[in-house]
XYZ file of C-alpha atoms in Angstrom:
737
model
C -13.758 -42.094 -5.087
C -16.608 -40.068 -6.529
C -16.833 -38.817 -3.274
C -13.493 -36.648 -3.596
C -13.712 -35.842 -6.599
C -17.003 -32.958 -6.211
C -14.086 -31.402 -3.581
C -11.744 -31.712 -6.354
C -13.417 -29.874 -8.823
C -12.024 -27.143 -10.371
C -13.569 -23.433 -9.346
C -13.422 -22.255 -13.186
C -15.942 -25.260 -14.029
C -18.921 -23.666 -11.381
C -17.985 -19.815 -11.190
C -16.455 -19.157 -14.885
C -12.561 -18.101 -15.517
C -12.562 -14.408 -13.909
C -14.038 -15.034 -10.405
C -11.951 -18.184 -10.250
C -8.710 -16.434 -11.506
C -9.102 -13.638 -9.087
C -9.720 -16.535 -6.283
C -6.816 -18.906 -7.074
C -4.641 -15.450 -7.322
C -5.661 -13.334 -4.470
C -7.201 -16.286 -2.115
C -5.356 -19.177 -3.099
C -8.289 -21.371 -3.728
C -8.632 -23.251 -6.815
C -11.346 -26.236 -5.848
C -14.427 -26.462 -4.489
C -13.272 -28.188 -1.305
C -10.603 -25.163 -0.835
C -13.588 -22.332 -1.017
C -15.838 -24.434 1.232
C -13.206 -24.066 3.554
C -12.758 -20.462 3.200
C -15.106 -19.921 6.482
C -16.450 -16.687 6.696
C -14.572 -14.090 9.291
C -17.416 -12.948 10.915
C -21.236 -12.817 10.791
C -23.699 -9.467 10.362
C -26.652 -9.037 12.003
C -29.604 -7.075 10.730
C -30.014 -3.939 12.220
C -26.797 -4.452 14.360
C -24.178 -2.576 12.695
C -20.273 -2.977 13.257
C -19.390 -0.113 15.116
C -17.910 2.513 13.219
C -16.169 3.722 16.570
C -13.986 0.841 16.655
C -12.768 0.354 13.379
C -9.000 -0.930 12.813
C -6.517 1.146 11.044
C -4.752 -0.543 7.687
C -7.384 -3.683 7.586
C -9.817 -4.487 4.809
C -13.465 -4.266 6.410
C -16.742 -4.508 5.783
C -19.591 -2.358 7.314
C -23.311 -1.638 7.559
C -24.080 1.739 7.750
C -26.301 4.622 6.550
C -25.279 7.476 4.140
C -25.444 10.820 6.383
C -24.950 13.117 3.518
C -22.874 13.295 0.158
C -21.290 16.336 -1.329
C -19.023 16.490 -4.420
C -15.844 18.900 -4.210
C -13.641 19.942 -7.011
C -9.633 20.398 -7.066
C -6.544 21.395 -8.862
C -8.782 24.564 -10.267
C -11.793 22.483 -10.928
C -9.913 19.304 -13.276
C -10.556 17.342 -10.538
C -13.595 15.839 -8.599
C -13.628 14.091 -5.723
C -17.159 12.305 -3.937
C -17.265 12.603 -0.151
C -19.639 10.590 1.448
C -20.308 10.524 5.283
C -21.882 7.149 6.823
C -23.103 7.049 10.088
C -24.436 4.362 12.623
C -25.453 5.371 15.754
C -21.971 4.622 17.197
C -19.612 6.777 15.131
C -18.878 8.355 11.449
C -16.876 7.266 8.610
C -15.794 9.391 5.565
C -15.885 7.551 1.943
C -14.089 9.119 -0.879
C -14.250 8.516 -4.308
C -11.863 10.408 -6.861
C -12.448 11.229 -10.697
C -14.396 9.175 -13.077
C -14.919 6.743 -10.165
C -17.671 9.351 -8.700
C -20.775 8.977 -11.296
C -22.437 5.713 -9.897
C -22.103 6.300 -5.912
C -23.181 10.047 -6.889
C -26.488 8.335 -8.253
C -27.128 5.817 -5.960
C -25.564 6.732 -2.296
C -28.446 9.174 -1.398
C -29.017 10.332 2.237
C -30.790 7.946 4.196
C -30.277 4.918 2.234
C -28.551 2.038 3.767
C -25.420 -0.179 2.331
C -23.034 -2.368 2.904
C -19.242 -0.811 2.339
C -16.299 -2.924 1.893
C -12.253 -1.161 2.163
C -9.372 -0.832 3.419
C -9.500 1.440 6.360
C -6.987 4.621 6.294
C -6.000 8.186 8.114
C -6.319 11.420 6.112
C -6.729 14.787 7.766
C -6.674 12.921 11.270
C -10.208 11.739 10.257
C -10.946 7.605 9.521
C -11.854 6.806 5.851
C -12.348 4.443 3.205
C -11.134 5.103 -0.646
C -13.074 3.689 -3.110
C -14.795 1.209 -1.565
C -17.195 -1.547 -3.263
C -20.488 -1.634 -2.007
C -23.516 -3.144 -2.002
C -27.473 -1.143 -1.258
C -29.572 -2.945 0.680
C -32.597 -1.216 0.087
C -33.493 -0.688 -4.033
C -35.177 2.278 -5.112
C -38.347 0.657 -6.292
C -40.816 -0.251 -3.222
C -41.621 -3.884 -4.099
C -37.452 -4.432 -5.112
C -36.738 -2.649 -1.681
C -39.097 -4.781 0.547
C -37.769 -8.110 -1.366
C -33.947 -6.729 -0.650
C -35.087 -6.052 2.925
C -36.810 -9.141 3.192
C -33.485 -11.424 1.663
C -30.972 -9.433 4.271
C -33.550 -9.522 7.459
C -33.418 -11.691 9.993
C -30.149 -13.300 8.341
C -26.830 -13.694 9.923
C -24.907 -12.510 6.848
C -21.265 -14.171 6.492
C -18.292 -11.673 6.073
C -15.833 -13.492 4.127
C -12.038 -12.846 4.103
C -11.580 -10.386 1.125
C -9.250 -8.920 -0.805
C -9.594 -5.552 -2.890
C -10.504 -7.581 -6.279
C -13.093 -9.940 -4.636
C -15.406 -8.329 -1.859
C -17.430 -10.810 0.989
C -20.909 -10.772 -0.565
C -19.258 -11.856 -4.121
C -17.750 -14.594 -2.127
C -20.916 -15.416 -0.493
C -22.548 -15.676 -4.076
C -19.849 -17.925 -5.165
C -20.043 -20.425 -1.901
C -23.664 -20.478 -2.912
C -22.562 -21.883 -5.963
C -20.702 -24.757 -4.460
C -22.702 -25.894 -1.209
C -24.156 -28.431 -2.877
C -20.838 -30.306 -2.931
C -20.839 -30.235 0.669
C -22.550 -33.486 1.189
C -19.927 -35.420 -0.491
C -17.376 -34.063 2.344
C -15.043 -36.901 3.404
C -15.508 -36.972 7.064
C -11.921 -37.636 8.709
C -12.959 -38.293 12.151
C -13.080 -41.930 12.972
C -16.888 -43.013 13.787
C -16.277 -43.640 17.728
C -14.320 -40.037 18.437
C -17.022 -38.646 16.360
C -19.857 -39.976 18.406
C -18.033 -40.029 21.614
C -17.648 -35.916 21.620
C -20.973 -35.830 20.255
C -20.133 -33.668 17.084
C -21.997 -32.487 14.136
C -21.135 -34.496 10.754
C -19.253 -32.864 8.397
C -21.593 -32.154 5.754
C -23.848 -30.409 8.470
C -20.864 -28.570 9.889
C -20.043 -26.873 6.124
C -23.255 -25.903 5.868
C -23.897 -24.124 9.031
C -20.679 -22.464 9.271
C -21.546 -20.848 5.900
C -25.550 -20.159 6.146
C -26.427 -20.314 9.686
C -30.022 -20.126 10.883
C -29.141 -18.948 14.561
C -25.948 -18.626 16.513
C -26.063 -21.481 17.982
C -25.453 -23.064 14.457
C -22.526 -21.253 14.104
C -20.827 -22.662 17.413
C -21.901 -25.893 16.410
C -19.931 -25.600 13.305
C -16.976 -24.056 14.943
C -16.696 -26.958 17.039
C -16.565 -29.570 14.766
C -13.952 -27.686 12.115
C -11.795 -26.781 15.052
C -11.367 -30.199 16.032
C -10.960 -31.366 12.539
C -8.030 -29.346 11.741
C -6.720 -30.045 15.123
C -6.818 -33.679 14.857
C -5.658 -34.430 11.283
C -2.424 -31.892 12.098
C -1.783 -33.611 15.154
C -2.362 -37.142 13.063
C 0.462 -35.900 10.822
C 3.057 -34.943 13.462
C 2.244 -38.516 15.435
C 3.126 -40.382 12.466
C 6.138 -38.606 11.847
C 7.098 -38.807 15.535
C 6.508 -42.715 15.067
C 8.416 -42.827 11.838
C 11.257 -41.493 13.659
C 11.420 -43.825 16.610
C 11.677 -46.587 13.675
C 14.970 -45.200 12.515
C 17.887 -46.496 13.923
C 20.747 -44.419 14.931
C 24.325 -44.631 17.520
C 23.640 -44.647 20.724
C 26.448 -41.984 21.866
C 26.682 -42.278 25.449
C 29.237 -40.105 27.914
C 32.745 -41.304 28.493
C 34.382 -40.528 31.762
C 37.610 -38.547 31.932
C 37.122 -37.189 28.320
C 36.640 -33.934 26.345
C 33.145 -33.078 28.594
C 34.926 -33.603 31.817
C 37.909 -31.794 30.938
C 35.758 -28.925 29.655
C 33.894 -28.966 32.710
C 36.741 -28.853 34.853
C 37.821 -25.727 33.440
C 34.461 -23.615 33.096
C 35.033 -20.476 34.983
C 31.377 -20.523 36.288
C 28.363 -22.957 37.523
C 26.018 -23.996 34.838
C 22.474 -22.874 36.051
C 19.845 -24.893 36.917
C 17.843 -24.886 33.924
C 21.206 -25.521 31.482
C 21.967 -28.922 34.169
C 18.144 -30.429 33.723
C 18.305 -29.639 30.092
C 21.542 -31.115 29.556
C 20.583 -34.639 30.992
C 17.308 -34.493 28.754
C 19.491 -34.263 25.627
C 22.105 -36.964 27.031
C 19.384 -39.239 27.828
C 18.106 -38.875 24.245
C 22.330 -39.101 22.405
C 22.037 -42.457 24.684
C 18.997 -44.188 22.849
C 19.572 -46.442 19.197
C 17.043 -44.049 17.446
C 17.605 -40.321 16.175
C 16.865 -37.703 18.884
C 14.675 -34.599 17.399
C 14.455 -31.969 20.356
C 13.822 -28.400 20.055
C 15.840 -26.241 22.888
C 14.455 -22.896 23.034
C 15.742 -20.210 25.407
C 15.773 -16.554 25.856
C 18.487 -14.398 23.856
C 21.393 -14.983 25.793
C 19.942 -17.893 28.491
C 23.234 -20.176 27.802
C 21.619 -22.569 24.614
C 25.144 -22.582 22.951
C 26.613 -23.535 26.224
C 24.104 -26.486 26.371
C 24.252 -27.245 22.566
C 28.611 -27.275 22.775
C 28.099 -29.939 25.800
C 25.853 -32.133 23.564
C 28.741 -31.693 20.795
C 31.254 -32.786 23.508
C 29.582 -35.811 24.300
C 29.012 -37.273 20.795
C 33.132 -36.117 20.174
C 33.747 -38.696 23.418
C 31.588 -41.445 21.781
C 33.645 -41.333 18.980
C 31.270 -39.082 16.192
C 31.337 -35.799 14.916
C 29.005 -32.865 15.232
C 28.027 -30.203 13.075
C 26.543 -27.172 13.767
C 24.413 -25.184 10.930
C 23.826 -21.342 11.113
C 22.147 -19.112 8.988
C 24.462 -16.461 7.771
C 28.270 -16.506 7.833
C 28.364 -13.886 10.377
C 26.907 -16.190 12.651
C 28.630 -19.308 11.697
C 31.763 -17.041 12.184
C 30.852 -16.135 15.451
C 29.776 -19.530 17.242
C 33.186 -20.787 15.640
C 35.051 -18.032 17.732
C 32.993 -18.168 20.798
C 33.380 -22.138 20.851
C 37.149 -22.093 20.463
C 37.294 -19.412 22.905
C 35.044 -21.574 25.317
C 37.258 -24.562 24.595
C 40.432 -23.260 24.629
C 43.347 -25.795 23.990
C 40.902 -28.332 23.935
C 40.034 -27.220 20.228
C 43.425 -27.779 19.289
C 43.497 -31.347 19.016
C 46.564 -32.657 17.168
C 48.173 -29.256 17.434
C 51.361 -28.454 19.311
C 50.095 -26.813 22.468
C 47.024 -28.485 22.158
C 45.475 -30.747 24.640
C 45.172 -34.985 24.557
C 41.904 -34.847 25.073
C 41.265 -32.141 22.199
C 39.585 -32.112 18.838
C 39.940 -29.995 16.083
C 36.947 -27.095 15.656
C 36.626 -26.172 11.853
C 34.992 -23.550 10.146
C 33.327 -24.302 6.735
C 31.638 -21.133 4.558
C 30.864 -20.058 1.149
C 33.659 -17.726 1.248
C 36.444 -19.573 2.419
C 39.865 -19.455 0.383
C 40.257 -22.587 -1.650
C 43.462 -23.325 0.696
C 41.482 -23.490 3.884
C 38.479 -24.846 2.490
C 40.778 -27.913 1.254
C 42.354 -28.543 4.431
C 38.730 -28.518 6.526
C 37.581 -30.834 4.257
C 40.004 -33.557 4.509
C 39.753 -32.752 8.473
C 35.927 -34.003 8.189
C 36.688 -36.826 5.753
C 39.552 -38.440 8.039
C 37.714 -37.724 11.165
C 40.536 -35.060 12.660
C 37.782 -32.800 13.667
C 35.478 -33.341 15.855
C 33.340 -30.328 15.672
C 32.314 -28.295 12.688
C 30.808 -24.861 12.299
C 29.373 -23.881 9.183
C 26.440 -22.075 7.055
C 24.841 -24.083 4.122
C 27.980 -24.959 2.601
C 28.135 -27.987 4.786
C 25.111 -29.586 2.971
C 27.491 -29.504 -0.353
C 28.064 -33.150 -2.133
C 31.649 -32.530 -1.813
C 31.309 -32.182 2.040
C 32.136 -35.827 3.671
C 32.055 -36.696 7.627
C 33.998 -39.755 9.201
C 30.834 -40.349 11.431
C 28.431 -37.657 12.051
C 26.715 -37.968 15.462
C 24.962 -34.869 15.837
C 23.408 -32.049 14.145
C 22.636 -29.095 15.581
C 20.890 -26.084 13.498
C 20.592 -22.879 14.801
C 17.386 -20.472 14.587
C 16.042 -23.117 12.821
C 13.178 -21.269 10.946
C 15.613 -19.969 8.218
C 16.411 -23.683 7.027
C 14.786 -25.361 4.638
C 13.869 -29.498 4.839
C 15.747 -30.660 2.076
C 19.023 -28.810 3.635
C 18.156 -30.720 6.803
C 17.787 -34.069 4.902
C 20.810 -33.561 2.832
C 22.786 -33.066 6.119
C 21.239 -36.252 7.779
C 22.185 -37.713 4.688
C 25.946 -37.749 5.798
C 25.711 -39.828 8.440
C 26.277 -43.534 8.387
C 22.778 -43.942 9.829
C 20.715 -40.583 10.882
C 22.230 -38.505 13.388
C 21.255 -36.767 16.412
C 19.235 -33.135 15.585
C 18.790 -30.755 18.243
C 16.989 -27.759 16.946
C 18.034 -24.211 18.638
C 15.566 -21.200 18.629
C 15.729 -17.570 20.306
C 12.136 -17.191 20.098
C 10.053 -18.147 22.673
C 7.288 -20.725 21.478
C 4.129 -20.309 23.690
C 3.228 -24.447 24.197
C 0.421 -24.705 21.679
C 2.268 -23.525 18.987
C 4.868 -26.093 20.392
C 2.363 -28.856 19.987
C 1.396 -27.566 16.348
C 4.357 -25.775 14.789
C 7.012 -27.907 16.279
C 5.080 -31.129 17.052
C 7.541 -33.669 15.654
C 10.078 -32.534 17.871
C 10.338 -32.845 21.594
C 10.936 -29.764 23.529
C 13.179 -28.181 26.213
C 13.110 -25.015 27.375
C 15.737 -22.519 28.874
C 13.681 -19.841 31.082
C 16.935 -18.603 33.466
C 19.036 -15.977 32.395
C 22.444 -16.587 33.582
C 23.736 -13.913 36.095
C 24.904 -10.782 35.252
C 22.906 -9.693 32.389
C 21.386 -6.481 32.701
C 17.601 -5.082 32.470
C 17.095 -3.060 29.258
C 14.556 -0.481 28.893
C 12.785 0.011 25.679
C 10.560 2.864 24.785
C 8.671 3.867 21.747
C 9.791 7.608 19.761
C 6.549 9.066 17.730
C 8.822 10.373 15.354
C 5.784 12.254 13.414
C 3.827 13.453 16.199
C 6.912 14.285 18.511
C 10.062 15.304 16.190
C 11.886 16.380 19.219
C 11.709 13.309 21.383
C 13.803 11.260 17.814
C 16.432 14.337 18.836
C 16.196 13.702 22.381
C 16.940 9.903 21.011
C 20.256 10.602 19.234
C 21.479 12.513 22.390
C 20.811 9.496 24.697
C 22.780 7.593 22.216
C 25.556 10.295 22.308
C 25.299 9.788 26.281
C 26.158 6.143 25.931
C 29.103 6.738 23.846
C 30.440 9.271 26.146
C 30.118 7.096 29.052
C 32.146 4.535 27.324
C 29.555 2.615 25.593
C 28.550 1.602 22.020
C 25.162 1.685 20.482
C 22.976 0.284 17.134
C 20.844 1.488 14.611
C 18.632 -1.014 13.012
C 17.021 0.073 9.619
C 14.796 -2.346 7.589
C 16.556 -1.557 4.426
C 20.050 -1.528 2.728
C 19.664 1.185 0.279
C 22.679 0.986 -2.007
C 20.902 -0.598 -4.964
C 19.832 2.256 -7.373
C 17.518 0.448 -9.322
C 15.827 -0.473 -6.088
C 16.151 3.140 -4.712
C 14.791 4.107 -7.969
C 11.813 1.682 -8.158
C 11.134 2.469 -4.684
C 10.798 6.307 -5.285
C 8.540 5.812 -8.441
C 6.361 3.551 -6.819
C 6.317 6.123 -3.783
C 5.703 8.824 -5.803
C 2.554 7.350 -7.607
C 1.052 6.557 -4.268
C 1.843 9.623 -2.518
C -1.213 11.001 -3.989
C -4.288 12.877 -2.433
C -5.550 9.696 -1.257
C -2.294 8.503 0.987
C 0.265 10.925 1.457
C 1.895 9.279 3.836
C 3.505 6.109 1.921
C 7.566 6.384 1.661
C 9.737 3.292 1.273
C 11.477 2.278 4.614
C 14.517 3.779 6.181
C 18.058 2.785 4.954
C 21.103 1.823 6.520
C 22.895 3.644 4.084
C 21.077 7.217 3.737
C 20.490 6.770 7.617
C 24.438 5.997 8.590
C 25.102 9.493 6.246
C 22.557 11.404 7.859
C 23.771 10.724 11.269
C 27.286 11.052 10.399
C 27.061 14.620 9.162
C 23.974 15.595 11.573
C 23.429 14.363 15.358
C 26.300 12.111 15.614
C 28.862 14.066 13.567
C 32.495 13.370 15.220
C 31.461 9.860 16.519
C 32.976 6.423 14.687
C 29.953 5.334 12.653
C 29.843 2.244 10.961
C 27.622 0.081 8.308
C 26.880 -3.743 8.673
C 24.259 -5.406 5.919
C 24.150 -8.680 4.269
C 25.421 -7.192 0.596
C 29.102 -6.510 2.000
C 31.903 -9.154 1.496
C 32.103 -11.858 4.342
C 35.697 -10.123 4.679
C 34.251 -6.667 5.498
C 31.302 -7.751 7.349
C 33.912 -9.291 9.566
C 36.430 -6.515 10.159
C 33.348 -4.150 10.662
C 32.345 -6.745 13.489
C 35.802 -7.209 14.955
C 36.388 -3.448 15.323
C 32.851 -2.928 16.653
C 33.768 -5.814 19.356
C 36.902 -4.429 20.119
C 34.950 -1.224 21.110
C 37.136 0.731 17.955
C 33.302 1.900 16.716
C 30.689 3.839 18.465
C 27.664 3.264 16.505
C 27.138 0.437 13.951
C 24.179 1.014 11.463
C 22.958 -2.270 10.358
C 20.139 -4.480 9.044
C 18.680 -7.314 10.963
C 22.013 -8.973 10.285
C 22.904 -8.485 13.877
C 19.166 -10.073 15.188
C 21.023 -13.351 15.761
C 24.364 -14.147 17.921
C 26.037 -10.810 17.532
C 27.609 -10.613 21.347
C 29.532 -6.952 22.293
C 28.870 -6.441 26.094
C 29.768 -3.031 25.406
C 26.744 -2.238 23.641
C 24.046 -0.605 25.737
C 22.025 1.552 23.271
C 19.526 0.334 20.140
C 17.961 2.695 18.086
C 15.231 0.931 15.718
C 14.079 3.164 13.301
C 10.726 2.117 11.003
C 10.466 -0.133 13.928
C 7.128 -0.755 13.211
C 8.155 -2.481 9.922
C 9.078 -5.749 12.347
C 7.443 -8.293 14.211
C 7.327 -8.673 17.390
C 9.821 -11.434 18.336
C 11.936 -9.670 15.535
C 12.024 -6.654 17.723
C 12.796 -9.022 20.890
C 15.360 -10.441 19.266
C 16.980 -7.234 18.087
C 16.888 -6.099 21.530
C 18.425 -8.642 23.187
C 21.642 -7.395 21.480
C 22.006 -5.040 24.246
C 22.417 -5.243 28.062
C 24.471 -8.227 27.453
C 26.742 -7.047 29.922
C 26.913 -5.201 33.548
C 25.547 -1.697 32.289
C 21.631 -1.319 31.788
C 20.720 -1.577 28.065
C 18.167 1.141 26.254
C 16.191 0.203 23.274
C 14.577 2.975 21.631
C 11.524 2.069 18.869
C 11.279 4.860 16.114
C 7.961 5.158 14.769
C 5.862 7.240 12.540
C 3.009 4.894 13.011
C -0.446 6.619 13.760
C -0.851 6.392 17.556
C -4.147 4.595 17.321
C -2.895 2.022 14.618
C -2.415 -1.705 15.281
C 1.439 -0.750 14.526
C 1.478 1.370 17.159
C -0.150 -1.105 19.706
C 2.336 -3.661 19.073
C 5.658 -1.553 19.774
C 3.670 -0.132 23.130
C 3.477 -4.223 23.723
C 7.135 -4.673 22.914
C 8.267 -1.477 25.217
C 6.107 -2.752 28.184
C 7.787 -6.024 29.041
C 11.023 -8.497 28.455
C 8.936 -11.807 28.954
C 9.492 -13.266 25.611
C 7.103 -15.954 26.041
C 4.342 -13.002 26.730
C 5.420 -11.356 23.331
C 5.066 -14.018 21.091
C 1.453 -14.692 22.665
C 0.675 -11.021 21.618
C 2.573 -11.824 18.044
C 0.004 -14.487 17.705
C -2.993 -12.421 18.923
C -1.970 -10.328 16.265
C -1.232 -12.576 13.286
C -4.434 -14.788 13.839
C -5.886 -14.214 10.908
C -3.111 -16.244 8.794
C -2.394 -18.326 12.178
C 0.176 -19.962 13.194
C 1.006 -22.052 10.167
C 0.376 -19.504 7.731
C 2.247 -17.187 5.015
C 4.637 -15.813 7.097
C 6.092 -19.180 8.434
C 5.962 -21.781 5.743
C 5.243 -19.646 2.706
C 2.185 -22.148 1.983
C -1.381 -21.587 2.632
C -2.321 -22.533 6.194
C -3.935 -25.628 6.922
C -5.831 -23.753 9.785
C -8.824 -21.690 8.593
C -10.461 -22.240 12.128
C -8.304 -23.045 14.788
C -6.589 -20.160 16.665
C -3.613 -21.819 18.062
C -3.570 -18.945 20.985
C -6.786 -19.608 22.397
C -7.466 -23.392 21.610
C -5.299 -25.002 23.635
C -7.699 -27.735 25.236
C -8.789 -28.592 21.323
C -4.925 -29.044 20.595
C -4.247 -30.972 23.552
C -7.308 -33.479 23.445
C -6.517 -34.197 19.507
C -2.650 -34.966 20.449
C -3.885 -37.120 22.821
C -6.071 -39.120 20.513
C -3.581 -38.486 17.824
C -1.046 -40.618 19.154
C -3.581 -43.151 20.760
C -4.622 -44.025 17.016
C -1.202 -44.430 15.682
C 0.296 -46.267 18.230
C -2.760 -48.628 17.355
C -2.549 -48.607 13.681
C 0.423 -46.724 11.970
C -0.232 -47.146 8.775
C -4.116 -45.919 9.330
C -5.286 -49.068 7.434
C -8.502 -49.553 9.033
C -8.931 -45.683 8.353
C -9.342 -44.954 5.186
C -11.290 -41.700 5.364
C -8.497 -40.269 7.188
C -5.721 -41.490 5.013
C -7.738 -39.423 2.046
C -7.983 -36.298 4.557
C -4.233 -36.384 5.612
C -2.966 -36.867 1.887
C -5.170 -33.425 0.944
C -3.664 -31.784 4.084
C -0.346 -33.150 3.295
C 0.161 -32.172 -0.086
C 3.529 -31.880 -1.091
C 4.156 -28.161 0.190
C 2.364 -28.884 3.498
C 4.532 -31.754 3.916
C 7.850 -29.999 3.280
C 6.333 -27.138 6.119
C 6.036 -30.100 8.668
C 9.316 -31.452 7.725
C 10.883 -28.061 8.592
C 9.582 -28.532 11.919
């Protein structure tokens, strides 16, 4: 076991407490192994300088450049000092700014002609790119002999640039890596020998040395090929084992019944199902008819008819004597699903009631805010089996909720549910129920193979007839304020034509403390260094401004998560009925809200939302016969990544294309990263978007290995590495699949 232990050694033993603390808190690196797997982001070559002309805004960068000039300026009537340094590298110029007491050391050291490495965050001030208070390392010392030494050490070397943070720059991380590099010899190799030799991979210790201290570019390529494979393979083995374990679980087969509820439902449908809906339903019915639990991911664009497919699966299970539960992330959504499902089913949803159909079953709603009497009745209907279908929020998972015979769980917008919740609901069946997960976020194939690798995937890619196109435009509120005025005119025109509109904001803004806290922070930030920072726009403030100003005379209402459920319901009902012209809301409307008469949407501070979130939001308009309009309002600088993201959303309605863009933009944290799992990503080298072949090949190998040896008894090294990868957090993350 010694071979693992040096990898498990805490960093503070080797690096000292202060450095180890910063690494743990800001980079989530705790052990020698963590640091050895913290790979360089790129490599600088001596003489090849980063093009200053191509610096990305708002990102932490490391550049090598020469000082062109440096000057101290006074401000505040001589009370404040500012050092401005101009750097050049032949491709462009960049300004550095140091304030206050921080000017003395750089003023002495950063003399014209000196060359250094600088690290900091790129911002814009007075329309110029700048780094404020960068850290730096001189590359040519002042004494002649020291200078030669420094240049020699640096010359001809590929200099690793590490993902860094404000508290610890790349070259200090490089020094720490030097201290732990000898431990690379103890790396446990997860790849079975036959696989490693068959594919001609570099041994793991060598790959780690090459990635951190390459002599040539070929070294880097070699190391990357090997390390990517390890990540893809270990992850795919974990997923293959999960799928294998699922096939070993027993489940009750639920087969369609002739002349039952499903046939009665299909007979009264006023339209025919799309080809896609037919195909996906067939896949689902096939899974339901087997004696181990279905685990299927149903992905489809907003409005592609997923609810219809899920409902038909639920009716099949009810026909076969079981019950189906649909789990929604919010009360608003649960109520909405309940409303639309009972409307779709008509008298079939009134089983056992007067005027109900003989085939019918009860469809009940269960949410946290229901009155006691209604709740008691719903619980009773579930335990007796009177209710075949239940729709609810997390309230469905509570201990008190008992089912007669739970056969199918449908989870809407799965990424909002934790593994514990899924398991708790699963444990309510006599045997594990079948599981259908629905998502409206289109997922590229590689992501489906990694993030959702334990689910079979079905895709609905046709939109039902009658959906209208949506025109999307970016409104640069800062550069062109008259564009924003025109946006509100467009909203007015839509309302005058008998339609309705949404205005979406990132924040609610009614919390005095929140407002105070934000104001204080905003004040602190708005120094000369960073005058642009302000809190995100808030629903209550914007609604107020619109009522008094641009949309005076129209009915403007608000909707957000902190309102009482009855209040929310009331607003939504009045909006759906056409009594409200404009709804100013947070992202509570992101999923499932269906008002065909709403044709316009204005998203404020659109750059504060992710690509797929914007796409989801936009899907709320253009649901009827009139064309939709989506305006993305932003103050982001024209050259910023945020603006590029918005232009991409405006340019295409194809969710799969956008999810690709989203991935490319987020590749630093990558798919299993912070954003989705709340735990550190296990993918440091693999970029899911580019490495489709690696992932597909690794998946094939993994499936074969797990089929031959499910417990990995003959592969102890692979077992060790899996155990390290699947520490509790990640195991749970994979479970969320």
